[in-house]
Each structure stands twice: as C-alpha cells, then as structure tokens.
Short mmCIF file of C-alpha atoms in Angstrom, two decimals:
data_model
loop_
_atom_site.label_atom_id
_atom_site.label_comp_id
_atom_site.label_asym_id
_atom_site.label_seq_id
_atom_site.Cartn_x
_atom_site.Cartn_y
_atom_site.Cartn_z
CA MET A 1 0.00 0.00 0.00
CA LYS A 2 2.95 2.30 0.63
CA GLY A 3 3.91 1.98 -3.05
CA ALA A 4 0.40 2.93 -4.15
CA PHE A 5 0.48 6.01 -1.92
CA ILE A 6 3.81 7.06 -3.44
CA PHE A 7 2.47 6.68 -6.97
CA ILE A 8 -0.61 8.76 -6.19
CA LEU A 9 1.68 11.49 -4.87
CA ILE A 10 3.70 11.14 -8.08
CA CYS A 11 0.54 11.62 -10.13
CA LEU A 12 -0.41 14.77 -8.22
CA ALA A 13 3.09 16.19 -8.40
CA SER A 14 3.39 15.30 -12.08
CA LEU A 15 0.16 17.18 -12.75
CA GLN A 16 1.58 20.31 -11.14
CA VAL A 17 4.90 19.97 -12.97
CA SER A 18 3.54 19.28 -16.45
CA ALA A 19 1.20 22.24 -16.25
CA GLN A 20 4.26 24.46 -16.47
CA ILE A 21 5.52 22.99 -19.76
CA GLY A 22 3.53 23.01 -22.97
CA HIS A 23 6.00 22.22 -25.72
CA GLU A 24 8.07 19.46 -27.19
CA CYS A 25 11.73 19.01 -26.43
CA SER A 26 14.20 20.35 -28.97
CA SER A 27 15.69 17.95 -31.51
CA ARG A 28 19.06 19.21 -30.33
CA ILE A 29 18.90 16.69 -27.49
CA PHE A 30 19.18 13.92 -30.08
CA THR A 31 21.47 15.83 -32.41
CA ASP A 32 24.02 16.39 -29.65
CA LEU A 33 24.26 12.64 -29.15
CA VAL A 34 25.01 11.93 -32.81
CA THR A 35 26.69 14.74 -34.74
CA PRO A 36 29.76 15.15 -32.47
CA LEU A 37 30.57 11.52 -33.34
CA LYS A 38 30.52 12.37 -37.08
CA TYR A 39 27.43 10.42 -38.07
CA PRO A 40 25.28 12.01 -40.80
CA LEU A 41 21.84 12.86 -39.44
CA GLU A 42 18.44 13.82 -40.80
CA GLU A 43 15.25 14.75 -38.97
CA HIS A 44 11.83 14.02 -40.45
CA GLN A 45 8.20 14.43 -39.41
CA VAL A 46 5.56 11.75 -39.93
CA VAL A 47 1.85 12.61 -39.72
CA THR A 48 -0.46 9.76 -38.77
CA SER A 49 -3.99 9.20 -40.07
CA ASP A 50 -5.37 10.73 -36.84
CA GLY A 51 -3.11 13.77 -36.94
CA TYR A 52 -0.20 12.96 -34.60
CA VAL A 53 3.10 14.46 -35.71
CA LEU A 54 5.92 12.03 -34.98
CA ARG A 55 9.56 13.05 -35.19
CA VAL A 56 11.88 10.41 -36.64
CA PHE A 57 15.65 10.48 -37.03
CA ARG A 58 17.86 8.91 -39.67
CA ILE A 59 21.57 8.08 -39.58
CA GLN A 60 24.08 6.22 -41.74
CA ALA A 61 27.69 5.15 -41.32
CA LYS A 62 30.24 7.32 -39.49
CA ASN A 63 32.14 9.88 -41.60
CA THR A 64 29.80 9.49 -44.57
CA GLN A 65 26.86 11.37 -46.05
CA ILE A 66 23.24 10.22 -46.28
CA THR A 67 22.77 8.35 -49.55
CA SER A 68 19.93 6.40 -51.11
CA GLY A 69 19.90 2.73 -52.01
CA LYS A 70 20.76 1.23 -48.62
CA LYS A 71 18.66 -1.40 -46.87
CA VAL A 72 16.45 0.18 -44.22
CA ILE A 73 16.10 -0.68 -40.54
CA LEU A 74 13.50 0.96 -38.29
CA LEU A 75 14.21 0.97 -34.54
CA GLN A 76 11.29 1.58 -32.16
CA HIS A 77 11.81 2.44 -28.49
CA GLY A 78 9.92 1.32 -25.39
CA ASN A 79 7.48 2.96 -22.97
CA GLU A 80 8.62 6.29 -21.46
CA SER A 81 11.59 6.17 -23.83
CA SER A 82 12.58 7.83 -27.09
CA SER A 83 14.89 7.51 -30.07
CA ASP A 84 17.68 8.61 -27.72
CA ASP A 85 17.88 5.09 -26.28
CA TRP A 86 19.49 3.68 -29.41
CA VAL A 87 22.47 6.10 -29.27
CA LEU A 88 22.87 6.79 -25.51
CA ASN A 89 25.48 4.17 -24.71
CA ASP A 90 29.18 4.40 -25.56
CA GLU A 91 29.55 4.62 -29.33
CA SER A 92 30.78 1.03 -29.70
CA LEU A 93 27.94 -0.23 -27.49
CA SER A 94 24.99 1.61 -29.10
CA PRO A 95 22.79 -0.50 -31.44
CA ALA A 96 22.04 2.31 -33.91
CA PHE A 97 25.71 3.16 -34.43
CA PHE A 98 26.58 -0.51 -34.83
CA LEU A 99 23.92 -1.06 -37.50
CA ALA A 100 24.77 2.16 -39.34
CA ASN A 101 28.42 1.11 -39.54
CA GLN A 102 27.32 -2.23 -40.98
CA GLY A 103 26.03 -0.32 -43.99
CA TYR A 104 22.35 0.09 -43.12
CA ASP A 105 20.07 3.11 -43.43
CA VAL A 106 18.98 3.37 -39.78
CA TRP A 107 15.78 5.18 -38.80
CA MET A 108 14.63 5.72 -35.21
CA GLY A 109 10.95 6.39 -34.49
CA ASN A 110 9.23 8.23 -31.66
CA ASN A 111 5.84 7.29 -30.26
CA ARG A 112 2.93 9.68 -29.97
CA GLY A 113 3.02 11.42 -26.60
CA ASN A 114 6.76 11.29 -26.00
CA LYS A 115 9.02 14.35 -25.81
CA TYR A 116 9.56 14.49 -29.59
CA SER A 117 5.94 13.82 -30.61
CA LEU A 118 3.63 16.15 -28.70
CA LYS A 119 1.80 17.73 -31.62
CA ASN A 120 -1.40 16.87 -33.42
CA THR A 121 -2.79 18.67 -36.45
CA LYS A 122 -6.34 18.46 -35.08
CA ILE A 123 -6.27 18.56 -31.27
CA SER A 124 -4.27 20.16 -28.46
CA ARG A 125 -2.02 18.13 -26.19
CA TYR A 126 -3.95 19.71 -23.29
CA SER A 127 -7.10 17.93 -24.43
CA LYS A 128 -7.95 14.54 -22.97
CA SER A 129 -8.67 13.28 -26.47
CA PHE A 130 -4.99 13.83 -27.37
CA TRP A 131 -4.05 11.15 -24.81
CA ASP A 132 -6.77 8.71 -25.90
CA PHE A 133 -4.31 6.01 -26.94
CA SER A 134 -2.22 3.05 -25.84
CA PHE A 135 0.22 0.81 -27.70
CA GLN A 136 -2.88 -0.38 -29.60
CA GLU A 137 -3.06 2.86 -31.60
CA MET A 138 0.72 3.03 -31.91
CA GLY A 139 0.68 -0.36 -33.61
CA ALA A 140 -2.31 0.26 -35.85
CA ARG A 141 -1.56 3.88 -36.81
CA ASP A 142 1.94 5.05 -35.88
CA MET A 143 3.76 2.07 -37.35
CA PRO A 144 2.01 2.07 -40.75
CA ALA A 145 2.43 5.85 -41.09
CA THR A 146 6.11 5.69 -40.15
CA VAL A 147 6.83 2.79 -42.50
CA ALA A 148 5.01 4.44 -45.40
CA TYR A 149 6.90 7.70 -44.91
CA ILE A 150 10.32 6.01 -44.68
CA LEU A 151 9.76 3.89 -47.79
CA LYS A 152 8.61 6.94 -49.72
CA VAL A 153 11.72 8.93 -48.75
CA THR A 154 14.20 6.09 -49.33
CA GLY A 155 12.58 4.57 -52.39
CA GLN A 156 13.01 1.13 -50.86
CA PRO A 157 10.25 -1.50 -51.23
CA ASN A 158 10.45 -2.73 -47.63
CA LEU A 159 12.36 -2.59 -44.35
CA VAL A 160 13.34 -4.60 -41.26
CA ALA A 161 11.65 -3.55 -38.00
CA VAL A 162 13.23 -3.82 -34.55
CA GLY A 163 11.36 -3.01 -31.35
CA HIS A 164 12.50 -2.83 -27.74
CA SER A 165 10.09 -3.49 -24.86
CA GLN A 166 6.83 -1.66 -25.69
CA GLY A 167 8.29 -1.04 -29.15
CA SER A 168 7.95 -4.80 -29.63
CA THR A 169 4.49 -4.84 -28.08
CA GLN A 170 3.13 -2.26 -30.50
CA TRP A 171 4.77 -3.93 -33.48
CA LEU A 172 3.20 -7.29 -32.70
CA ALA A 173 -0.13 -5.53 -32.16
CA GLY A 174 0.15 -3.71 -35.48
CA LEU A 175 1.18 -6.82 -37.41
CA ALA A 176 -1.79 -8.76 -35.99
CA ASP A 177 -4.46 -6.02 -36.00
CA PRO A 178 -6.98 -6.36 -38.87
CA ASP A 179 -6.71 -2.59 -39.41
CA SER A 180 -2.98 -2.66 -40.18
CA THR A 181 -1.93 -6.27 -40.75
CA GLN A 182 -2.16 -6.28 -44.54
CA TYR A 183 -0.03 -3.19 -45.06
CA LEU A 184 2.62 -3.96 -42.44
CA ASN A 185 3.03 -7.57 -43.53
CA SER A 186 3.55 -6.41 -47.10
CA LYS A 187 6.19 -3.78 -46.27
CA VAL A 188 8.18 -5.36 -43.40
CA THR A 189 10.41 -8.34 -44.25
CA LYS A 190 11.12 -9.34 -40.64
CA PHE A 191 10.25 -8.19 -37.15
CA ILE A 192 12.82 -8.49 -34.35
CA GLY A 193 11.46 -8.12 -30.81
CA LEU A 194 13.88 -7.24 -28.00
CA ALA A 195 12.37 -7.89 -24.56
CA PRO A 196 8.77 -7.91 -25.87
CA VAL A 197 6.16 -7.26 -23.17
CA VAL A 198 3.14 -9.21 -24.42
CA TYR A 199 2.22 -11.37 -21.44
CA ALA A 200 2.65 -10.74 -17.70
CA THR A 201 1.88 -14.08 -16.10
CA GLN A 202 5.33 -14.23 -14.50
CA CYS A 203 6.33 -10.56 -14.49
CA TYR A 204 7.63 -9.43 -11.11
CA ASN A 205 8.58 -5.84 -11.90
CA LYS A 206 7.43 -4.02 -8.77
CA ALA A 207 6.43 -0.77 -10.45
CA LEU A 208 4.18 -2.38 -13.09
CA LYS A 209 2.73 -4.75 -10.52
CA GLU A 210 1.88 -1.77 -8.30
CA PHE A 211 -0.18 -0.30 -11.12
CA ALA A 212 -1.94 -3.63 -11.69
CA ASP A 213 -2.66 -4.28 -8.01
CA ASN A 214 -3.86 -0.72 -7.35
CA PRO A 215 -5.92 0.51 -10.33
CA LEU A 216 -6.89 3.52 -8.22
CA ILE A 217 -3.47 5.00 -9.03
CA LEU A 218 -4.10 5.28 -12.76
CA ASP A 219 -7.82 5.97 -12.38
CA ALA A 220 -6.99 8.89 -10.09
CA CYS A 221 -4.50 10.31 -12.57
CA ASP A 222 -7.14 10.05 -15.29
CA VAL A 223 -9.82 11.79 -13.20
CA TRP A 224 -7.45 14.57 -12.10
CA GLY A 225 -6.52 15.30 -15.70
CA GLN A 226 -2.96 13.98 -15.51
CA TRP A 227 -3.12 12.14 -18.82
CA ASP A 228 0.59 12.55 -19.56
CA MET A 229 2.34 10.14 -17.20
CA PHE A 230 5.83 11.36 -16.24
CA PRO A 231 6.35 14.23 -18.71
CA ALA A 232 9.83 14.53 -20.16
CA ALA A 233 12.61 16.78 -18.91
CA CYS A 234 14.00 18.86 -21.76
CA SER A 235 16.93 20.16 -19.67
CA ILE A 236 18.67 19.21 -16.43
CA ASP A 237 17.25 22.23 -14.60
CA SER A 238 13.67 21.90 -15.86
CA PRO A 239 10.82 21.35 -13.35
CA GLU A 240 10.43 17.78 -14.63
CA ALA A 241 14.12 16.99 -14.08
CA LEU A 242 14.10 18.42 -10.57
CA PHE A 243 10.92 16.49 -9.81
CA MET A 244 12.40 13.18 -10.96
CA GLU A 245 15.57 13.88 -8.96
CA TYR A 246 13.41 14.39 -5.89
CA LEU A 247 11.34 11.29 -6.64
CA CYS A 248 14.43 9.12 -6.92
CA THR A 249 15.56 10.47 -3.55
CA ILE A 250 12.37 9.69 -1.62
CA ALA A 251 11.46 6.50 -3.51
CA ASN A 252 14.73 5.13 -4.78
CA GLU A 253 13.57 1.54 -5.24
CA MET A 254 10.44 2.54 -7.14
CA CYS A 255 12.56 4.87 -9.26
CA LYS A 256 14.93 2.04 -10.19
CA GLN A 257 12.03 -0.29 -10.94
CA PHE A 258 10.37 2.25 -13.19
CA LEU A 259 13.23 3.97 -15.02
CA ALA A 260 15.74 1.12 -15.25
CA GLY A 261 13.41 -1.86 -15.66
CA GLY A 262 14.09 -3.12 -12.14
CA ASP A 263 17.04 -5.36 -13.04
CA LEU A 264 19.94 -2.96 -13.61
CA ASP A 265 23.22 -4.65 -12.74
CA PRO A 266 26.85 -3.47 -13.18
CA VAL A 267 27.74 -7.03 -14.19
CA TYR A 268 25.96 -6.62 -17.53
CA ASP A 269 24.85 -2.97 -17.75
CA ASN A 270 27.10 0.02 -18.40
CA THR A 271 26.29 1.68 -15.07
CA LYS A 272 29.16 4.16 -15.45
CA ARG A 273 26.82 5.99 -17.83
CA LEU A 274 23.76 5.62 -15.60
CA ASN A 275 23.48 9.37 -14.98
CA ILE A 276 23.43 9.93 -18.74
CA PHE A 277 20.85 7.19 -19.27
CA LEU A 278 18.55 8.52 -16.57
CA SER A 279 18.93 12.12 -17.74
CA HIS A 280 17.09 11.01 -20.90
CA SER A 281 14.24 9.34 -18.99
CA PRO A 282 11.31 9.45 -18.59
CA ASN A 283 9.97 10.80 -21.87
CA GLY A 284 6.21 11.01 -21.39
CA ALA A 285 3.43 8.55 -22.17
CA SER A 286 -0.33 8.36 -21.80
CA VAL A 287 -1.93 6.99 -18.64
CA ARG A 288 -3.80 4.54 -20.87
CA VAL A 289 -0.53 2.92 -21.93
CA PHE A 290 0.08 2.00 -18.28
CA GLN A 291 -3.53 0.88 -17.90
CA HIS A 292 -3.19 -1.40 -20.92
CA PHE A 293 -0.06 -3.03 -19.55
CA ALA A 294 -1.72 -3.40 -16.14
CA GLN A 295 -4.58 -5.30 -17.79
CA MET A 296 -2.07 -7.98 -18.82
CA PHE A 297 -1.85 -9.02 -15.18
CA TYR A 298 -5.57 -9.89 -15.17
CA GLN A 299 -5.13 -12.59 -17.81
CA PRO A 300 -5.37 -16.24 -16.65
CA LYS A 301 -1.91 -17.64 -16.09
CA SER A 302 -2.84 -20.94 -17.69
CA ASP A 303 -3.84 -19.43 -21.04
CA PRO A 304 -3.06 -15.68 -21.26
CA GLN A 305 -4.34 -13.68 -24.22
CA PHE A 306 -2.77 -10.64 -25.89
CA MET A 307 -5.79 -8.33 -25.96
CA LYS A 308 -6.86 -4.93 -27.18
CA PHE A 309 -7.63 -2.35 -24.51
CA ASP A 310 -10.54 -3.17 -22.19
CA PHE A 311 -12.78 -0.08 -21.87
CA GLY A 312 -15.53 -1.90 -19.96
CA ARG A 313 -18.56 -3.66 -21.41
CA TYR A 314 -20.47 -0.59 -22.62
CA GLU A 315 -17.55 1.15 -24.33
CA ASN A 316 -16.21 -2.14 -25.68
CA GLN A 317 -19.56 -2.70 -27.38
CA LYS A 318 -19.36 0.74 -28.98
CA ARG A 319 -15.76 0.40 -30.13
CA TYR A 320 -15.43 -3.29 -30.90
CA GLY A 321 -19.02 -4.41 -31.41
CA GLN A 322 -18.70 -6.88 -28.54
CA PRO A 323 -18.67 -6.64 -24.72
CA THR A 324 -15.08 -7.86 -24.34
CA PRO A 325 -11.93 -6.66 -26.12
CA PRO A 326 -10.83 -8.88 -28.99
CA PRO A 327 -7.53 -10.75 -28.74
CA TYR A 328 -4.80 -10.16 -31.28
CA ASP A 329 -4.65 -13.05 -33.73
CA PHE A 330 -1.03 -13.99 -34.44
CA ARG A 331 -2.21 -15.99 -37.46
CA ASN A 332 -2.38 -12.61 -39.21
CA ILE A 333 1.42 -12.29 -38.98
CA LYS A 334 2.88 -13.50 -42.26
CA ILE A 335 6.53 -12.49 -41.81
CA PRO A 336 9.31 -14.13 -39.76
CA VAL A 337 9.70 -12.95 -36.16
CA ALA A 338 12.77 -13.16 -33.92
CA VAL A 339 12.30 -12.90 -30.14
CA PHE A 340 15.18 -11.92 -27.83
CA ALA A 341 14.90 -12.54 -24.07
CA GLY A 342 17.11 -11.90 -21.05
CA LEU A 343 17.10 -14.37 -18.17
CA GLN A 344 17.39 -11.55 -15.61
CA ASP A 345 14.62 -9.44 -17.17
CA THR A 346 11.99 -8.63 -14.53
CA LEU A 347 9.65 -6.82 -16.93
CA ALA A 348 9.65 -9.03 -20.03
CA ASP A 349 10.04 -12.15 -17.92
CA PRO A 350 11.83 -14.99 -19.76
CA GLY A 351 8.93 -17.33 -18.94
CA ASP A 352 6.48 -14.96 -20.60
CA SER A 353 8.82 -14.71 -23.60
CA VAL A 354 8.64 -18.49 -23.93
CA ILE A 355 4.84 -18.24 -23.94
CA LEU A 356 5.12 -15.70 -26.76
CA LYS A 357 7.49 -17.96 -28.69
CA ASN A 358 5.14 -20.93 -28.34
CA ASN A 359 2.05 -18.93 -29.32
CA LEU A 360 3.78 -17.59 -32.41
CA LEU A 361 4.73 -21.13 -33.42
CA LYS A 362 1.18 -22.34 -32.81
CA ALA A 363 -0.06 -19.58 -35.11
CA GLY A 364 2.29 -20.76 -37.85
CA VAL A 365 4.64 -17.78 -37.60
CA THR A 366 8.21 -18.54 -38.65
CA SER A 367 10.12 -17.73 -35.47
CA SER A 368 13.57 -17.77 -33.93
CA PHE A 369 14.31 -17.38 -30.24
CA TYR A 370 17.35 -16.12 -28.34
CA GLN A 371 17.98 -16.19 -24.60
CA TYR A 372 20.88 -14.49 -22.83
CA ASN A 373 22.15 -15.05 -19.32
CA GLN A 374 23.33 -12.00 -17.35
CA TRP A 375 20.94 -9.84 -19.39
CA GLY A 376 18.26 -7.46 -18.12
CA HIS A 377 15.48 -5.41 -19.65
CA MET A 378 17.59 -2.42 -20.68
CA THR A 379 20.77 -4.34 -21.51
CA TYR A 380 19.94 -4.24 -25.24
CA VAL A 381 20.56 -0.47 -25.21
CA TRP A 382 22.50 0.04 -21.94
CA GLY A 383 24.61 -3.12 -22.10
CA LEU A 384 28.22 -3.43 -21.06
CA ASN A 385 29.12 -6.28 -23.41
CA PRO A 386 26.56 -6.42 -26.22
CA GLN A 387 28.87 -7.81 -28.90
CA GLY A 388 27.31 -11.27 -28.92
CA PHE A 389 23.83 -9.77 -29.09
CA PHE A 390 24.95 -7.47 -31.92
CA GLN A 391 26.14 -10.45 -33.95
CA ASP A 392 22.87 -12.33 -33.40
CA LEU A 393 20.90 -9.22 -34.35
CA LEU A 394 23.00 -8.77 -37.48
CA LYS A 395 22.55 -12.44 -38.41
CA GLU A 396 18.76 -12.09 -38.19
CA ILE A 397 18.80 -8.94 -40.30
CA GLN A 398 21.18 -10.34 -42.92
CA ALA A 399 18.93 -13.37 -43.31
CA VAL A 400 16.50 -11.11 -45.18
CA THR A 401 18.76 -8.32 -46.47
CA GLY A 402 21.94 -10.19 -47.32
CA VAL A 403 25.34 -8.82 -46.33
CA VAL A 404 25.34 -5.09 -47.08
CA ALA A 405 28.58 -3.76 -45.57
#
C-alpha cells in the first residue's frame, strides 16, 4: 500500500509539474548525441492518419553522407523512452551506431506522446482526447504511417523492423491487427522483438505490478486530468528533471524499478553511464498505456491472451461491437519474427517470452528465439558487453537483407 500512496503522490506532483511545460523538447537533445561523433543525421516528421506528428531520425555510417539505395532498418523504443535510447550508450555499445556502420540506413521512431511527438494537427495536447491512446493505436496507426513515410523517402520497397520493450508490443499488435496487418506484412520483411512485453503471467517488476494491483493510481490520474504520465525533462534544470531527482531520492527503489526496468546490474549494464541514461528518462506517455499493460496481469496464467484495450462492457460494445476486447490473432502475422529474451529481465520475464514464442509457433509464424544469461530489460541499449547480441541481431537482419557492408 505504501507503493500505491507514493504513486498517487507522483501523479499529483506530475500534474503540477507538467502544467508548467507546454511544448516538445528540442531535436538538439538527439542531435548532440550523434553529430559530435561524425554520423550524418536527418530529422523528419511523420503525420499519422489521426493527426499525430511524430519526429523520426535517420543516420548512416560514421564519416559518410546520407545516400539512397541502402537497406532500411527501423528501430522503435519502449514505454517512457525515445529515439535517444538507441544512441545513448558508448559509441561502440549503441545499437544504432553498430547497424549504421554495418552499412544500413537506420531510422529511429518516436511514439505519440513522448518528448519528440507532442503535436497533433487536429487537437491540443492539453485535451484529454490527445491522450486517448495506448500501444494499440501506436501499432495500428503510428507504425504504418512511419513505414510508409520512410519507404517513400528512401525509395526502398520494404524494411526490417526492430522493437524494444513496448516497441515490440506495439509492433506485434500492429502486425496482428486487422486494421494494419495487410499493409505492415507487405512492407516489413522481418520483425525483431527485443524484450517484448506481451504477457505478464510471471512478471515481477514491482512498479508495473503496483499499477496492476492498485488501479486507483491510474484511475486517479485520469480523473485529475494527468493524462501525460511522467512528462519529459528537456533540460537538467527543468521542473520535470528536478521532480524526478526528488522522486528518486524519496522512492529510490520505485525509481529504479520504473526507469531502469528493475534489473539494472553493473555485471551486464554500463552503469558508469547511468546518470546519462537517466537524464534522458522518462519521456512522457499516456496513462492509458500503463492501464493497458496493467490489464495484462488480469489474464489467466494458464492461457493468457494478448488483448486490445478493455474499456468496460459498454464502451467495448461501442468500439469493438462486442462486450469484451478482442484478442490479437497472431495468425495474421505472415513475416518471420525473432524474439530476444534476457534471463534476468523482470519486466519481459523470460517465462512470458517463452509463452510468446510458443504462441507464435502455434499460429504458424516462422520464429527464432534467443535467450541471454546476465541480461536485463535495458541491456539491449545500456549493455556493457553487447557484442554477442549485436552479432545475433545482425545475423537475423542479414537473413532477409543479405550482407550489405
């Protein structure tokens, strides 16, 4: 109960803090991570079918210029994260730099509601309707719009998609959703999921479990008008940054569970850069995203389902034409999928990743599965020794693109 009380205080404080800031963070935050290292960089804006303006970034190999004709990879970040994640680690340990130097055209997306994507052509971010989304809409709308834009700019017929954490969740949702499955399956040659959070039958991340066990936390935030959960800090002296510094002082364990996935370890994570990592988190997300993940805990452990958002019987009937939310049908996925799991991951528990692997196989999806020991939830992007993972990732990509370097 103490944890629930802390989170309610967080919600109230976050409401007060976010009221002071009404703009997106500058792209310079990302630029300053990339251009000093001599990587060519472009910034683009993608507009979704429902008006969200998503900022995406593009890089290619070090000491080169952006050119056309390269095979395309799209990297999608997790919840409360941003494109920064892919380039935050030491240069030799950052996935985006590694892939760019292998000869790929690397694009990094940003989800609606994060610090780089707080605009909509139709509605204000201060409207509740702006925050009327979870990873369901990100999969069905953000991913198709981003893919279509990238393929138009590059002139390529298709791309490889890589998602981390919620980035994997939304990709699997988009590939299986009847509204987006046909397009995404025709334009993506392979999906690679890093720490996908699809089931939570064995998840023991304390922060997420607190949300699931105490729905009052998120319901209260919704009622009080705090629809943006943990708004991003655009500078180290911003109100948001000072608030998170205070939070991590009074609730250090909850802070570690939330910002670092709950399994950070100097044995396998590059904790010497922890201050840098945490200075780029959190990045903002809708309350509904957290509610959707919390609903995963309500699934039966014997046969969990990956479901669309549950609005309650009345609203479900209006939105879905049935009183319960429909499950995602993995039989709609027609492309190969690779799942990567860490044995120390407390958020995307390795047992739940095995359930995902088995359900993909049952649905007839061509799948490969990787498990790493001494590997946590953020190790894919914060890792101390990711070389083996990089080679496995490259092998999966080259299986559909060929060797491009």
